[in-house]
C-alpha atoms as one frame of an Amber mdcrd trajectory, in Angstrom:
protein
 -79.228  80.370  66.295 -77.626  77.797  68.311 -74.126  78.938  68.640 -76.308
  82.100  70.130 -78.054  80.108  72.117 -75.241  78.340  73.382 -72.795  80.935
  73.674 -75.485  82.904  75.747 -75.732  80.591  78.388 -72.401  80.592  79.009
 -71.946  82.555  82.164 -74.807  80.697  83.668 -72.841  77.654  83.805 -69.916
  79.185  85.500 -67.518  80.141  82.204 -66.808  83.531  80.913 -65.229  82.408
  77.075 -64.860  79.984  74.722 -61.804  77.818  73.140 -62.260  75.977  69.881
 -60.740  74.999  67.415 -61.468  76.868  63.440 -60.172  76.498  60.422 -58.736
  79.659  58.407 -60.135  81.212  55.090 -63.512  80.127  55.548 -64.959  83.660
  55.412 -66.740  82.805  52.398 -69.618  80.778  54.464 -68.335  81.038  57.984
 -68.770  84.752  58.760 -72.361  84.724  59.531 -72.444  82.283  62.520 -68.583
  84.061  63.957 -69.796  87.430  64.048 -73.116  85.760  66.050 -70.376  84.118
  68.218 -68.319  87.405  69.059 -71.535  89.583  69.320 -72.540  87.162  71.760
 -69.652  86.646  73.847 -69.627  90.638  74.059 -73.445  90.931  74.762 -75.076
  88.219  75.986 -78.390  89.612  76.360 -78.735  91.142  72.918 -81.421  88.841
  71.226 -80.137  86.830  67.887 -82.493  88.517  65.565 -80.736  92.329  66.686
 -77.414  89.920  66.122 -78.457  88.834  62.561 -80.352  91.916  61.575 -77.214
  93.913  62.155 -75.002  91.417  60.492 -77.106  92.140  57.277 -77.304  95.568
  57.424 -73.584  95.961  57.635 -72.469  93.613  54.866 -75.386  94.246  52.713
 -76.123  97.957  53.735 -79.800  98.993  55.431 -81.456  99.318  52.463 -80.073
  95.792  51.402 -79.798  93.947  54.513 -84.215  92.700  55.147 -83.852  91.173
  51.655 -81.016  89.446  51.873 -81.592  88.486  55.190 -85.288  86.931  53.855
 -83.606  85.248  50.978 -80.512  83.333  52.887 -83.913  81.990  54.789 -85.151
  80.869  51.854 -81.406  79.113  51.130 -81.459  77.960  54.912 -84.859  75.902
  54.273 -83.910  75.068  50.674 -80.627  73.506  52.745 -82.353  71.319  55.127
 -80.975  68.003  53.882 -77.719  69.143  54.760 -78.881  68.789  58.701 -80.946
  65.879  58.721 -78.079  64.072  59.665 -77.068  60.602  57.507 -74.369  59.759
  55.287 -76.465  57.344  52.927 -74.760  53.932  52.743 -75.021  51.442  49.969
 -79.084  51.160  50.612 -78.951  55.329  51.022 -80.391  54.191  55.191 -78.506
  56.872  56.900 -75.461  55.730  58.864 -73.705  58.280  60.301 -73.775  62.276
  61.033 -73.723  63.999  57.568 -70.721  65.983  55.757 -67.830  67.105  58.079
 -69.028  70.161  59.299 -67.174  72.609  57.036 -69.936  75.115  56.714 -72.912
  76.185  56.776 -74.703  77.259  54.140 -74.383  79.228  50.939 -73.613  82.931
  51.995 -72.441  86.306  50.797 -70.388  87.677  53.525 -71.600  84.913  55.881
 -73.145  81.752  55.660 -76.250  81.093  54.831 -79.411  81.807  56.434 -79.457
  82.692  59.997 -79.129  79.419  61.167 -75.050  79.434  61.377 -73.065  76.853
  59.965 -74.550  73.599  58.445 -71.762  71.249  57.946 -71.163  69.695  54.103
 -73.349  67.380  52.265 -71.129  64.612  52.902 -70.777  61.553  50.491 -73.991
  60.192  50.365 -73.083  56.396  49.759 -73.457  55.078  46.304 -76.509  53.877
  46.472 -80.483  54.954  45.605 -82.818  53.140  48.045 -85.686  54.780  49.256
 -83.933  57.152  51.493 -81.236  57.675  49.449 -83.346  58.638  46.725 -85.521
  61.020  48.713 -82.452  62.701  49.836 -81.044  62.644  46.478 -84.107  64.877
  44.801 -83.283  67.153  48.158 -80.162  67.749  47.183 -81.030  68.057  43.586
 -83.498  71.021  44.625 -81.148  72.407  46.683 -78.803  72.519  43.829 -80.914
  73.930  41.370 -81.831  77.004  44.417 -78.082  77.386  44.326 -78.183  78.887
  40.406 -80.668  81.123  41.323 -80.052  85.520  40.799 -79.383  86.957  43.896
 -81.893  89.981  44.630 -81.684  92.979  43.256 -79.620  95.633  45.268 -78.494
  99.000  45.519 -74.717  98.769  45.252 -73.668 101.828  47.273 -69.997 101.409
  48.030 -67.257  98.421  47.558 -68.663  96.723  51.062 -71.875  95.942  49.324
 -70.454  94.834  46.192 -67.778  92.602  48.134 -70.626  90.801  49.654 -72.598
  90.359  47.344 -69.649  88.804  45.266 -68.993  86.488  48.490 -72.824  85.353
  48.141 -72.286  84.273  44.153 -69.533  82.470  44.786 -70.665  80.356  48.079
 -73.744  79.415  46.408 -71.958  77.943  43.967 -69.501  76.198  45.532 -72.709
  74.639  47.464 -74.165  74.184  44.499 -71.887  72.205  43.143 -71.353  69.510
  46.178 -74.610  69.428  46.348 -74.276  68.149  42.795 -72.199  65.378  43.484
 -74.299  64.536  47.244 -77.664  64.368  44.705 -75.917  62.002  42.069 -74.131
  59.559  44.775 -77.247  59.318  46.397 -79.088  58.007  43.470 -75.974  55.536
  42.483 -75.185  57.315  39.254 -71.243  56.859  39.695 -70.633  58.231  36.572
 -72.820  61.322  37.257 -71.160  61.702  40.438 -67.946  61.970  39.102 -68.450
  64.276  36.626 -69.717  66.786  39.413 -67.098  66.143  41.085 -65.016  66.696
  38.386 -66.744  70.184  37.746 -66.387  70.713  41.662 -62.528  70.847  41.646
 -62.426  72.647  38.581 -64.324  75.425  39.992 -62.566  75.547  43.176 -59.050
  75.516  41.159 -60.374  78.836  39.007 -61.766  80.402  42.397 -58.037  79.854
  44.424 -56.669  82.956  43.609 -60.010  85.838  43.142 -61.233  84.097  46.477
 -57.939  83.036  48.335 -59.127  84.912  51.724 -62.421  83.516  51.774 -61.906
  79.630  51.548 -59.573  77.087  51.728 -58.916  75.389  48.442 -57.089  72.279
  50.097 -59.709  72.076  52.246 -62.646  72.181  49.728 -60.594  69.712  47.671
 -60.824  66.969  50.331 -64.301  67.683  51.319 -65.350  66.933  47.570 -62.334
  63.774  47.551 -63.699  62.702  50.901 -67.458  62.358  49.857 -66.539  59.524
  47.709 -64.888  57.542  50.770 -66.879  54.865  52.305 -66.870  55.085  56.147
 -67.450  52.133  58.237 -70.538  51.853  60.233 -70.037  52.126  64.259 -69.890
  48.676  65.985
């Protein structure tokens, strides 16, 4: 909804396109919030929900696309810990913007939800406090939504079934950082490490049936990076 917003608004501040930079593979949880961003460059005035239904309808087919669409919702508010914003220090306080903004959300032909990309859980700090801890449950909900079945569908041709394939395998890739977010967050190192642990073993069995749709490297140092401390700003 915000690259939308954004990217309509464009022209009334004088530019007529966009140049950014994007990482490749990321199909997996990315394709939601680009097709928003090229429908929008094209059409300006077409309203995000026409945007998003359509996006749904043509991954998930018409007679698929309301109920997927209503369920990524349901993963976009299950997800809102991942855009509250805080890395968690030592005391879990919140120090910093959150995760490295690899991705929005769960997704089976697009990200999650229809609120584009979230960025990842980040590292969380090592620590429970009372933020930390509160964020820590989060994640461990968010997890646990992650595992859940998919709606049922009618699988009318490949298209539908490619999606739908997409949307197992995002949510659990999210499910498992959020894994290792909920367990850093409540200081269980051990814990921690044996989701993260799980993490890269899952991406290393996904690198070849799911090569076009993520970056392994990439996912790699997202999970390696969320048990760096990073310095607090001066």
């Amino acid at each position: 909804r915000t690259i939308h917003t954004d990217v309509a608004n464009l022209r009334a501040r004088g530019l007529n396109g966009v140049v950014n930079c994007q990482q490749q593979r990321v199909f997996a949880d990315m394709s939601l919030p680009m097709y928003v961003y090229a429908a929008t460059l094209l059409q300006p005035d077409r309203s995000f929900d026409e945007i998003v239904g359509g996006f749904f309808s043509e991954a998930f087919s018409p007679a698929n696309g309301p109920r997927f669409r209503a369920f990524f919702e349901g993963l976009t508010a299950a997800s809102e810990v991942m855009r509250l914003g805080g890395r968690g220090g030592p005391e879990g306080e919140g120090n910093g913007p959150e995760g490295d903004g690899s991705g929005p959300e769960g997704d089976g032909n697009g990200p999650e939800g229809d609120g584009g990309g979230a960025g990842g859980p980040g590292d969380g700090g090592d620590g429970a406090g009372r933020g930390g801890a509160r964020r820590a449950e989060a994640y461990g909900a968010l997890a646990k939504a992650m595992e859940g079945p998919v709606p049922e569908y009618e699988c009318g041709d490949i298209g539908v079934a490619e999606s739908v394939r997409l949307l197992r395998f995002s949510m659990a890739m999210y499910g498992h950082l959020a894994r290792v977010a909920a367990a850093r967050l409540a200081g269980d190192a051990g814990k921690a490490e044996g989701a993260a642990e799980a993490a890269r073993a899952f991406a290393a069995r996904s690198a070849a049936q799911f090569e076009s749709a993520f970056d392994y490297n990439a996912l790699v140092r997202h999970i390696d990076g969320m048990f760096v401390k990073k310095a607090k700003p001066s």
